[in-house]
Amino acid sequence: MTSARPVPLRVAYDAAHGGRWTSLHGGGREWLWRGPQPGRHRVRPDDAFVDAGGLEECLPTVRGEPDHGEVWSRPWRSVGPGTVVVERPTFTLTRRITDEGGVVVADYGLAADPGYRFVWAAHALLGLSPDAHLDAPAGTPTRLHPEAAALLPPGSWPVGDPWLTGPWPAPAGLTLDTFGADDGTALGAVLLDCARVQVIDGTDRLTLELECADQPRSTALWRNLGGWPADAPYRSLGVEPMLGAAFDLADAGPSDAAVVPAAGEVTWRLTISAHRTH
């Protein structure tokens, strides 16, 4: 019988550059991919996104304006051990990360006026082999975003709609749970009401779990197999715990975004653990 043992993880981040997670390491493996685009350290607020890899904090949107949100391009301020804060005119975001016991726990708090709507994603780009796959509950409603239209039969995409929804792992017939070799495609998807997933790569497993009361929780997927960007494509694979259900806050319907309640604060927790089978 195959058994799995815990693999302790250690995390590192760069508060001065958007709170970006720069390392998620354990068992001789670095889970976070490093991107090819230079200039991440020269980014100024509202600059175009620089795909440096790691895990970027995206809030209050992922796509849309500003691209990847407001906080990834701004310096965060340290306020205690493992704790950083970024302040904007409409919200304040605080994050505390610990990795005691080898499990990474990130606790977040967003303070804003009641009724403030937002999308948050832990935009984690992972270094995975072509054999890796994503384990999520079968049948999970999954939203394909418009770049997937080119991979479907002509006329399949609903005209004027921001997404097409189908069941995991193959919405609209596109198999998404395997990553595979580069094939020149790139697409984004959102697994709705899916707060826990596992990435399985050989004998290694990475589990990502999101806890948040009374808010929509999803997992976003970015599967770029050498299909983006058009001028110089490369491979990048994102598995992204998310509050909300849409990449772009502008597309989010009444139940597709997180909403600050009357108390003026939303808190949530992201837990990441690793195991190895033997």
Tab-separated table of N, CA and C in Angstrom, residues 113-265:
chain	number	residue	atom	x	y	z
A	113	ASP	N	-14.652	49.920	3.346
A	113	ASP	CA	-16.033	50.308	3.631
A	113	ASP	C	-16.964	49.132	3.377
A	114	PRO	N	-17.991	48.974	4.194
A	114	PRO	CA	-18.985	47.933	3.926
A	114	PRO	C	-19.543	48.056	2.510
A	115	GLY	N	-19.657	46.895	1.860
A	115	GLY	CA	-20.141	46.874	0.491
A	115	GLY	C	-19.043	46.891	-0.562
A	116	TYR	N	-17.792	47.134	-0.149
A	116	TYR	CA	-16.683	47.136	-1.109
A	116	TYR	C	-16.548	45.752	-1.734
A	117	ARG	N	-16.494	45.686	-3.063
A	117	ARG	CA	-16.409	44.430	-3.809
A	117	ARG	C	-14.991	44.239	-4.338
A	118	PHE	N	-14.521	42.995	-4.281
A	118	PHE	CA	-13.168	42.724	-4.759
A	118	PHE	C	-13.031	41.262	-5.154
A	119	VAL	N	-12.011	41.014	-5.945
A	119	VAL	CA	-11.522	39.670	-6.240
A	119	VAL	C	-10.082	39.603	-5.757
A	120	TRP	N	-9.720	38.522	-5.106
A	120	TRP	CA	-8.327	38.288	-4.693
A	120	TRP	C	-7.899	36.937	-5.228
A	121	ALA	N	-6.648	36.860	-5.671
A	121	ALA	CA	-6.073	35.572	-6.064
A	121	ALA	C	-4.626	35.495	-5.627
A	122	ALA	N	-4.245	34.326	-5.127
A	122	ALA	CA	-2.841	34.005	-4.890
A	122	ALA	C	-2.308	33.420	-6.200
A	123	HIS	N	-1.741	34.314	-7.033
A	123	HIS	CA	-1.353	33.994	-8.415
A	123	HIS	C	-0.049	33.198	-8.379
A	124	ALA	N	-0.189	31.894	-8.063
A	124	ALA	CA	0.972	31.026	-7.867
A	124	ALA	C	1.330	30.343	-9.171
A	125	LEU	N	2.511	30.625	-9.699
A	125	LEU	CA	3.020	29.961	-10.886
A	125	LEU	C	3.985	28.864	-10.444
A	126	LEU	N	3.699	27.645	-10.860
A	126	LEU	CA	4.386	26.477	-10.332
A	126	LEU	C	5.305	25.861	-11.376
A	127	GLY	N	6.423	25.345	-10.905
A	127	GLY	CA	7.351	24.614	-11.762
A	127	GLY	C	6.975	23.144	-11.776
A	128	LEU	N	6.319	22.683	-12.851
A	128	LEU	CA	5.768	21.339	-12.910
A	128	LEU	C	6.258	20.609	-14.155
A	129	SER	N	6.307	19.291	-14.064
A	129	SER	CA	6.684	18.474	-15.213
A	129	SER	C	5.470	18.278	-16.120
A	130	PRO	N	5.687	17.844	-17.366
A	130	PRO	CA	4.555	17.564	-18.260
A	130	PRO	C	3.620	16.476	-17.741
A	131	ASP	N	4.094	15.660	-16.782
A	131	ASP	CA	3.263	14.581	-16.242
A	131	ASP	C	2.370	15.022	-15.090
A	132	ALA	N	2.510	16.253	-14.635
A	132	ALA	CA	1.748	16.721	-13.476
A	132	ALA	C	0.270	16.848	-13.820
A	133	HIS	N	-0.566	16.730	-12.780
A	133	HIS	CA	-1.992	16.954	-12.978
A	133	HIS	C	-2.603	17.605	-11.752
A	134	LEU	N	-3.792	18.159	-11.950
A	134	LEU	CA	-4.513	18.891	-10.910
A	134	LEU	C	-5.709	18.065	-10.471
A	135	ASP	N	-5.761	17.743	-9.188
A	135	ASP	CA	-6.837	16.935	-8.630
A	135	ASP	C	-7.852	17.852	-7.956
A	136	ALA	N	-9.084	17.874	-8.486
A	136	ALA	CA	-10.187	18.639	-7.937
A	136	ALA	C	-11.442	17.788	-8.066
A	137	PRO	N	-12.486	18.082	-7.288
A	137	PRO	CA	-13.680	17.230	-7.336
A	137	PRO	C	-14.306	17.171	-8.728
A	138	ALA	N	-14.533	15.945	-9.215
A	138	ALA	CA	-15.161	15.763	-10.526
A	138	ALA	C	-16.534	16.419	-10.528
A	139	GLY	N	-16.851	17.065	-11.634
A	139	GLY	CA	-18.135	17.733	-11.765
A	139	GLY	C	-18.157	19.170	-11.301
A	140	THR	N	-17.050	19.653	-10.718
A	140	THR	CA	-16.997	21.048	-10.277
A	140	THR	C	-17.305	21.984	-11.455
A	141	PRO	N	-18.297	22.880	-11.325
A	141	PRO	CA	-18.552	23.821	-12.414
A	141	PRO	C	-17.313	24.671	-12.681
A	142	THR	N	-16.905	24.732	-13.930
A	142	THR	CA	-15.653	25.379	-14.303
A	142	THR	C	-15.910	26.370	-15.434
A	143	ARG	N	-15.484	27.605	-15.216
A	143	ARG	CA	-15.663	28.655	-16.209
A	143	ARG	C	-14.428	28.764	-17.097
A	144	LEU	N	-14.628	28.546	-18.379
A	144	LEU	CA	-13.583	28.813	-19.358
A	144	LEU	C	-13.646	30.275	-19.752
A	145	HIS	N	-12.488	30.905	-19.895
A	145	HIS	CA	-12.445	32.305	-20.284
A	145	HIS	C	-12.154	32.421	-21.787
A	146	PRO	N	-12.366	33.613	-22.375
A	146	PRO	CA	-12.512	33.711	-23.832
A	146	PRO	C	-11.369	33.182	-24.680
A	147	GLU	N	-10.140	33.152	-24.147
A	147	GLU	CA	-9.053	32.633	-24.976
A	147	GLU	C	-9.260	31.155	-25.316
A	148	ALA	N	-10.124	30.466	-24.544
A	148	ALA	CA	-10.413	29.064	-24.846
A	148	ALA	C	-11.280	28.911	-26.087
A	149	ALA	N	-11.939	29.979	-26.522
A	149	ALA	CA	-12.843	29.874	-27.673
A	149	ALA	C	-12.131	29.361	-28.903
A	150	ALA	N	-10.854	29.731	-29.068
A	150	ALA	CA	-10.103	29.309	-30.253
A	150	ALA	C	-9.858	27.803	-30.269
A	151	LEU	N	-10.027	27.132	-29.126
A	151	LEU	CA	-9.787	25.697	-29.032
A	151	LEU	C	-11.061	24.890	-29.199
A	152	LEU	N	-12.197	25.566	-29.358
A	152	LEU	CA	-13.492	24.904	-29.469
A	152	LEU	C	-13.979	24.943	-30.913
A	153	PRO	N	-14.919	24.072	-31.249
A	153	PRO	CA	-15.480	24.114	-32.609
A	153	PRO	C	-16.094	25.477	-32.910
A	154	PRO	N	-16.031	25.938	-34.131
A	154	PRO	CA	-16.615	27.234	-34.486
A	154	PRO	C	-18.078	27.329	-34.061
A	155	GLY	N	-18.414	28.473	-33.489
A	155	GLY	CA	-19.780	28.692	-33.052
A	155	GLY	C	-20.110	28.181	-31.672
A	156	SER	N	-19.129	27.551	-30.978
A	156	SER	CA	-19.405	26.983	-29.655
A	156	SER	C	-19.515	28.044	-28.575
A	157	TRP	N	-18.791	29.156	-28.767
A	157	TRP	CA	-18.745	30.160	-27.701
A	157	TRP	C	-20.028	30.992	-27.690
A	158	PRO	N	-20.652	31.165	-26.504
A	158	PRO	CA	-21.867	31.989	-26.433
A	158	PRO	C	-21.556	33.453	-26.702
A	159	VAL	N	-22.154	34.014	-27.719
A	159	VAL	CA	-21.852	35.370	-28.162
A	159	VAL	C	-22.128	36.367	-27.036
A	160	GLY	N	-21.119	37.210	-26.741
A	160	GLY	CA	-21.280	38.262	-25.759
A	160	GLY	C	-21.081	37.858	-24.319
A	161	ASP	N	-20.861	36.562	-24.058
A	161	ASP	CA	-20.683	36.099	-22.684
A	161	ASP	C	-19.205	36.119	-22.294
A	162	PRO	N	-18.893	36.447	-21.020
A	162	PRO	CA	-17.491	36.502	-20.601
A	162	PRO	C	-16.885	35.138	-20.314
A	163	TRP	N	-17.709	34.093	-20.256
A	163	TRP	CA	-17.191	32.754	-20.007
A	163	TRP	C	-18.186	31.701	-20.458
A	164	LEU	N	-17.708	30.468	-20.522
A	164	LEU	CA	-18.517	29.293	-20.825
A	164	LEU	C	-18.292	28.319	-19.687
A	165	THR	N	-19.372	27.760	-19.131
A	165	THR	CA	-19.266	26.913	-17.946
A	165	THR	C	-19.551	25.461	-18.289
A	166	GLY	N	-18.698	24.569	-17.763
A	166	GLY	CA	-18.896	23.135	-17.924
A	166	GLY	C	-18.274	22.400	-16.751
A	167	PRO	N	-18.473	21.085	-16.651
A	167	PRO	CA	-17.993	20.322	-15.493
A	167	PRO	C	-16.507	19.962	-15.592
A	168	TRP	N	-15.819	20.070	-14.469
A	168	TRP	CA	-14.444	19.603	-14.336
A	168	TRP	C	-14.440	18.083	-14.427
A	169	PRO	N	-13.454	17.485	-15.094
A	169	PRO	CA	-12.184	18.059	-15.568
A	169	PRO	C	-12.164	18.422	-17.059
A	170	ALA	N	-13.328	18.375	-17.733
A	170	ALA	CA	-13.308	18.614	-19.175
A	170	ALA	C	-14.467	19.517	-19.596
A	171	PRO	N	-14.494	20.763	-19.123
A	171	PRO	CA	-15.560	21.656	-19.558
A	171	PRO	C	-15.511	21.873	-21.071
A	172	ALA	N	-16.687	21.774	-21.707
A	172	ALA	CA	-16.804	21.933	-23.164
A	172	ALA	C	-15.902	20.965	-23.921
A	173	GLY	N	-15.528	19.853	-23.265
A	173	GLY	CA	-14.706	18.844	-23.918
A	173	GLY	C	-13.215	19.092	-23.870
A	174	LEU	N	-12.782	20.183	-23.224
A	174	LEU	CA	-11.349	20.477	-23.099
A	174	LEU	C	-10.829	19.861	-21.802
A	175	THR	N	-9.928	18.914	-21.900
A	175	THR	CA	-9.374	18.264	-20.715
A	175	THR	C	-8.379	19.202	-20.046
A	176	LEU	N	-8.674	19.569	-18.784
A	176	LEU	CA	-7.864	20.584	-18.103
A	176	LEU	C	-7.066	20.055	-16.922
A	177	ASP	N	-7.320	18.827	-16.469
A	177	ASP	CA	-6.659	18.380	-15.239
A	177	ASP	C	-5.227	17.933	-15.466
A	178	THR	N	-4.837	17.707	-16.738
A	178	THR	CA	-3.446	17.378	-17.038
A	178	THR	C	-2.779	18.590	-17.684
A	179	PHE	N	-1.489	18.714	-17.449
A	179	PHE	CA	-0.760	19.849	-18.009
A	179	PHE	C	-0.104	19.482	-19.338
A	180	GLY	N	0.641	18.406	-19.383
A	180	GLY	CA	1.163	17.916	-20.642
A	180	GLY	C	2.314	18.731	-21.192
A	181	ALA	N	2.739	18.331	-22.382
A	181	ALA	CA	3.836	19.010	-23.072
A	181	ALA	C	3.322	20.273	-23.751
A	182	ASP	N	4.239	21.149	-24.100
A	182	ASP	CA	3.856	22.389	-24.772
A	182	ASP	C	3.168	22.073	-26.108
A	183	ASP	N	2.016	22.722	-26.336
A	183	ASP	CA	1.267	22.498	-27.561
A	183	ASP	C	0.816	23.799	-28.216
A	184	GLY	N	1.352	24.938	-27.723
A	184	GLY	CA	1.019	26.222	-28.318
A	184	GLY	C	-0.305	26.804	-27.883
A	185	THR	N	-0.902	26.272	-26.802
A	185	THR	CA	-2.173	26.796	-26.309
A	185	THR	C	-1.977	27.546	-24.994
A	186	ALA	N	-2.938	28.399	-24.670
A	186	ALA	CA	-2.969	29.082	-23.374
A	186	ALA	C	-4.419	29.374	-23.043
A	187	LEU	N	-4.824	29.073	-21.812
A	187	LEU	CA	-6.196	29.352	-21.407
A	187	LEU	C	-6.277	29.540	-19.906
A	188	GLY	N	-7.317	30.275	-19.505
A	188	GLY	CA	-7.623	30.469	-18.102
A	188	GLY	C	-8.978	29.896	-17.782
A	189	ALA	N	-9.120	29.376	-16.558
A	189	ALA	CA	-10.386	28.807	-16.108
A	189	ALA	C	-10.533	29.070	-14.613
A	190	VAL	N	-11.774	29.025	-14.130
A	190	VAL	CA	-12.050	29.193	-12.716
A	190	VAL	C	-12.948	28.051	-12.257
A	191	LEU	N	-12.474	27.286	-11.267
A	191	LEU	CA	-13.248	26.200	-10.678
A	191	LEU	C	-14.087	26.788	-9.546
A	192	LEU	N	-15.404	26.793	-9.715
A	192	LEU	CA	-16.297	27.480	-8.791
A	192	LEU	C	-16.529	26.671	-7.522
A	193	ASP	N	-16.616	27.392	-6.399
A	193	ASP	CA	-16.887	26.770	-5.102
A	193	ASP	C	-15.923	25.620	-4.843
A	194	CYS	N	-14.673	25.842	-5.221
A	194	CYS	CA	-13.629	24.827	-5.084
A	194	CYS	C	-12.513	25.418	-4.237
A	195	ALA	N	-12.499	25.070	-2.960
A	195	ALA	CA	-11.589	25.707	-2.018
A	195	ALA	C	-10.359	24.870	-1.702
A	196	ARG	N	-10.297	23.639	-2.242
A	196	ARG	CA	-9.157	22.768	-1.953
A	196	ARG	C	-8.804	21.969	-3.193
A	197	VAL	N	-7.545	22.031	-3.606
A	197	VAL	CA	-7.054	21.252	-4.737
A	197	VAL	C	-5.696	20.664	-4.382
A	198	GLN	N	-5.311	19.641	-5.139
A	198	GLN	CA	-3.971	19.072	-5.022
A	198	GLN	C	-3.302	19.074	-6.388
A	199	VAL	N	-2.050	19.479	-6.395
A	199	VAL	CA	-1.205	19.345	-7.574
A	199	VAL	C	-0.341	18.107	-7.358
A	200	ILE	N	-0.402	17.175	-8.283
A	200	ILE	CA	0.330	15.918	-8.161
A	200	ILE	C	1.350	15.851	-9.287
A	201	ASP	N	2.621	15.714	-8.905
A	201	ASP	CA	3.719	15.686	-9.870
A	201	ASP	C	4.678	14.582	-9.464
A	202	GLY	N	4.558	13.431	-10.126
A	202	GLY	CA	5.368	12.290	-9.721
A	202	GLY	C	4.992	11.836	-8.325
A	203	THR	N	5.979	11.737	-7.452
A	203	THR	CA	5.720	11.316	-6.071
A	203	THR	C	5.381	12.488	-5.149
A	204	ASP	N	5.377	13.700	-5.691
A	204	ASP	CA	5.135	14.893	-4.876
A	204	ASP	C	3.705	15.387	-5.017
A	205	ARG	N	3.149	15.857	-3.884
A	205	ARG	CA	1.815	16.437	-3.856
A	205	ARG	C	1.879	17.791	-3.148
A	206	LEU	N	1.229	18.767	-3.718
A	206	LEU	CA	1.103	20.076	-3.094
A	206	LEU	C	-0.389	20.347	-2.919
A	207	THR	N	-0.800	20.590	-1.675
A	207	THR	CA	-2.205	20.835	-1.355
A	207	THR	C	-2.388	22.302	-1.010
A	208	LEU	N	-3.362	22.935	-1.676
A	208	LEU	CA	-3.697	24.336	-1.424
A	208	LEU	C	-5.144	24.399	-0.964
A	209	GLU	N	-5.369	25.029	0.182
A	209	GLU	CA	-6.722	25.087	0.754
A	209	GLU	C	-7.010	26.504	1.233
A	210	LEU	N	-8.188	27.011	0.876
A	210	LEU	CA	-8.601	28.374	1.199
A	210	LEU	C	-9.799	28.328	2.135
A	211	GLU	N	-9.678	29.050	3.259
A	211	GLU	CA	-10.779	29.160	4.209
A	211	GLU	C	-11.230	30.612	4.290
A	212	CYS	N	-12.546	30.827	4.167
A	212	CYS	CA	-13.121	32.169	4.303
A	212	CYS	C	-14.621	32.022	4.474
A	213	ALA	N	-15.137	32.587	5.529
A	213	ALA	CA	-16.565	32.477	5.803
A	213	ALA	C	-17.350	33.475	4.958
A	214	ASP	N	-18.457	32.985	4.392
A	214	ASP	CA	-19.474	33.848	3.770
A	214	ASP	C	-18.974	34.603	2.540
A	215	GLN	N	-17.961	34.052	1.858
A	215	GLN	CA	-17.474	34.666	0.615
A	215	GLN	C	-17.290	33.567	-0.432
A	216	PRO	N	-17.430	33.894	-1.728
A	216	PRO	CA	-17.207	32.880	-2.767
A	216	PRO	C	-15.741	32.489	-2.862
A	217	ARG	N	-15.476	31.189	-2.824
A	217	ARG	CA	-14.114	30.666	-2.903
A	217	ARG	C	-13.983	29.810	-4.166
A	218	SER	N	-12.899	30.019	-4.882
A	218	SER	CA	-12.672	29.312	-6.139
A	218	SER	C	-11.201	28.937	-6.243
A	219	THR	N	-10.878	28.208	-7.296
A	219	THR	CA	-9.485	27.988	-7.690
A	219	THR	C	-9.361	28.360	-9.158
A	220	ALA	N	-8.486	29.292	-9.453
A	220	ALA	CA	-8.239	29.682	-10.836
A	220	ALA	C	-7.100	28.845	-11.406
A	221	LEU	N	-7.176	28.605	-12.688
A	221	LEU	CA	-6.161	27.835	-13.410
A	221	LEU	C	-5.680	28.655	-14.596
A	222	TRP	N	-4.353	28.784	-14.716
A	222	TRP	CA	-3.741	29.380	-15.909
A	222	TRP	C	-2.855	28.310	-16.500
A	223	ARG	N	-3.230	27.825	-17.691
A	223	ARG	CA	-2.473	26.732	-18.325
A	223	ARG	C	-1.911	27.242	-19.641
A	224	ASN	N	-0.690	27.751	-19.563
A	224	ASN	CA	-0.011	28.317	-20.721
A	224	ASN	C	1.059	27.331	-21.173
A	225	LEU	N	0.736	26.612	-22.243
A	225	LEU	CA	1.650	25.598	-22.774
A	225	LEU	C	2.344	26.134	-24.025
A	226	GLY	N	3.003	27.276	-23.839
A	226	GLY	CA	3.711	27.896	-24.938
A	226	GLY	C	2.803	28.642	-25.899
A	227	GLY	N	1.660	29.120	-25.387
A	227	GLY	CA	0.729	29.841	-26.233
A	227	GLY	C	0.649	31.331	-25.965
A	228	TRP	N	1.412	31.809	-24.990
A	228	TRP	CA	1.345	33.231	-24.596
A	228	TRP	C	2.696	33.655	-24.043
A	229	PRO	N	3.097	34.909	-24.258
A	229	PRO	CA	2.507	35.918	-25.145
A	229	PRO	C	2.814	35.606	-26.613
A	230	ALA	N	2.054	36.240	-27.507
A	230	ALA	CA	2.134	35.891	-28.917
A	230	ALA	C	3.516	36.151	-29.503
A	231	ASP	N	4.206	37.200	-29.031
A	231	ASP	CA	5.490	37.557	-29.636
A	231	ASP	C	6.639	36.695	-29.150
A	232	ALA	N	6.549	36.157	-27.929
A	232	ALA	CA	7.637	35.329	-27.392
A	232	ALA	C	7.065	34.351	-26.374
A	233	PRO	N	6.319	33.354	-26.822
A	233	PRO	CA	5.613	32.466	-25.890
A	233	PRO	C	6.555	31.599	-25.065
A	234	TYR	N	6.094	31.247	-23.874
A	234	TYR	CA	6.822	30.354	-22.980
A	234	TYR	C	5.805	29.552	-22.180
A	235	ARG	N	6.289	28.651	-21.336
A	235	ARG	CA	5.431	27.783	-20.540
A	235	ARG	C	5.270	28.372	-19.139
A	236	SER	N	4.026	28.508	-18.682
A	236	SER	CA	3.785	28.929	-17.303
A	236	SER	C	2.463	28.336	-16.842
A	237	LEU	N	2.468	27.818	-15.605
A	237	LEU	CA	1.327	27.077	-15.085
A	237	LEU	C	0.911	27.669	-13.746
A	238	GLY	N	-0.311	28.178	-13.682
A	238	GLY	CA	-0.792	28.818	-12.469
A	238	GLY	C	-1.924	28.044	-11.834
A	239	VAL	N	-1.813	27.801	-10.536
A	239	VAL	CA	-2.895	27.248	-9.720
A	239	VAL	C	-3.128	28.258	-8.608
A	240	GLU	N	-4.324	28.889	-8.606
A	240	GLU	CA	-4.495	30.135	-7.881
A	240	GLU	C	-5.733	30.125	-6.983
A	241	PRO	N	-5.567	29.864	-5.676
A	241	PRO	CA	-6.691	30.028	-4.764
A	241	PRO	C	-7.257	31.439	-4.890
A	242	MET	N	-8.591	31.564	-4.858
A	242	MET	CA	-9.233	32.828	-5.209
A	242	MET	C	-10.460	33.088	-4.352
A	243	LEU	N	-10.624	34.347	-3.944
A	243	LEU	CA	-11.909	34.831	-3.442
A	243	LEU	C	-12.616	35.498	-4.614
A	244	GLY	N	-13.812	35.029	-4.908
A	244	GLY	CA	-14.528	35.485	-6.093
A	244	GLY	C	-14.642	34.355	-7.081
A	245	ALA	N	-15.198	34.667	-8.251
A	245	ALA	CA	-15.436	33.632	-9.243
A	245	ALA	C	-15.175	34.129	-10.656
A	246	ALA	N	-14.496	35.267	-10.792
A	246	ALA	CA	-14.209	35.839	-12.099
A	246	ALA	C	-12.822	36.445	-12.074
A	247	PHE	N	-12.101	36.343	-13.188
A	247	PHE	CA	-10.777	36.962	-13.275
A	247	PHE	C	-10.861	38.487	-13.207
A	248	ASP	N	-11.876	39.040	-13.843
A	248	ASP	CA	-12.001	40.500	-13.957
A	248	ASP	C	-13.161	40.962	-13.097
A	249	LEU	N	-12.877	41.837	-12.139
A	249	LEU	CA	-13.929	42.359	-11.271
A	249	LEU	C	-15.047	43.011	-12.077
A	250	ALA	N	-14.709	43.591	-13.227
A	250	ALA	CA	-15.721	44.248	-14.061
A	250	ALA	C	-16.736	43.253	-14.613
A	251	ASP	N	-16.378	41.976	-14.717
A	251	ASP	CA	-17.291	40.942	-15.211
A	251	ASP	C	-18.085	40.280	-14.088
A	252	ALA	N	-17.744	40.567	-12.845
A	252	ALA	CA	-18.288	39.820	-11.713
A	252	ALA	C	-19.728	40.231	-11.420
A	253	GLY	N	-20.620	39.249	-11.467
A	253	GLY	CA	-22.001	39.473	-11.081
A	253	GLY	C	-22.143	39.555	-9.576
A	254	PRO	N	-23.386	39.639	-9.067
A	254	PRO	CA	-23.606	39.834	-7.625
A	254	PRO	C	-22.955	38.777	-6.741
A	255	SER	N	-22.866	37.530	-7.219
A	255	SER	CA	-22.287	36.464	-6.390
A	255	SER	C	-20.875	36.081	-6.821
A	256	ASP	N	-20.278	36.869	-7.724
A	256	ASP	CA	-18.972	36.516	-8.287
A	256	ASP	C	-17.802	37.261	-7.658
A	257	ALA	N	-18.068	38.130	-6.679
A	257	ALA	CA	-17.004	38.882	-6.016
A	257	ALA	C	-17.179	38.755	-4.508
A	258	ALA	N	-16.076	38.929	-3.787
A	258	ALA	CA	-16.163	39.053	-2.337
A	258	ALA	C	-16.688	40.440	-1.993
A	259	VAL	N	-17.426	40.537	-0.892
A	259	VAL	CA	-18.045	41.795	-0.488
A	259	VAL	C	-17.765	42.026	0.994
A	260	VAL	N	-17.242	43.210	1.312
A	260	VAL	CA	-16.952	43.548	2.708
A	260	VAL	C	-18.274	43.710	3.466
A	261	PRO	N	-18.423	43.026	4.595
A	261	PRO	CA	-19.676	43.108	5.354
A	261	PRO	C	-19.746	44.367	6.216
A	262	ALA	N	-20.806	44.475	6.984
A	262	ALA	CA	-21.038	45.667	7.803
A	262	ALA	C	-19.914	45.921	8.798
A	263	ALA	N	-19.227	44.850	9.225
A	263	ALA	CA	-18.133	45.011	10.194
A	263	ALA	C	-16.920	45.707	9.584
A	264	GLY	N	-16.845	45.800	8.257
A	264	GLY	CA	-15.753	46.520	7.611
A	264	GLY	C	-14.490	45.711	7.403
A	265	GLU	N	-14.543	44.374	7.513
A	265	GLU	CA	-13.343	43.551	7.345
A	265	GLU	C	-13.706	42.169	6.837
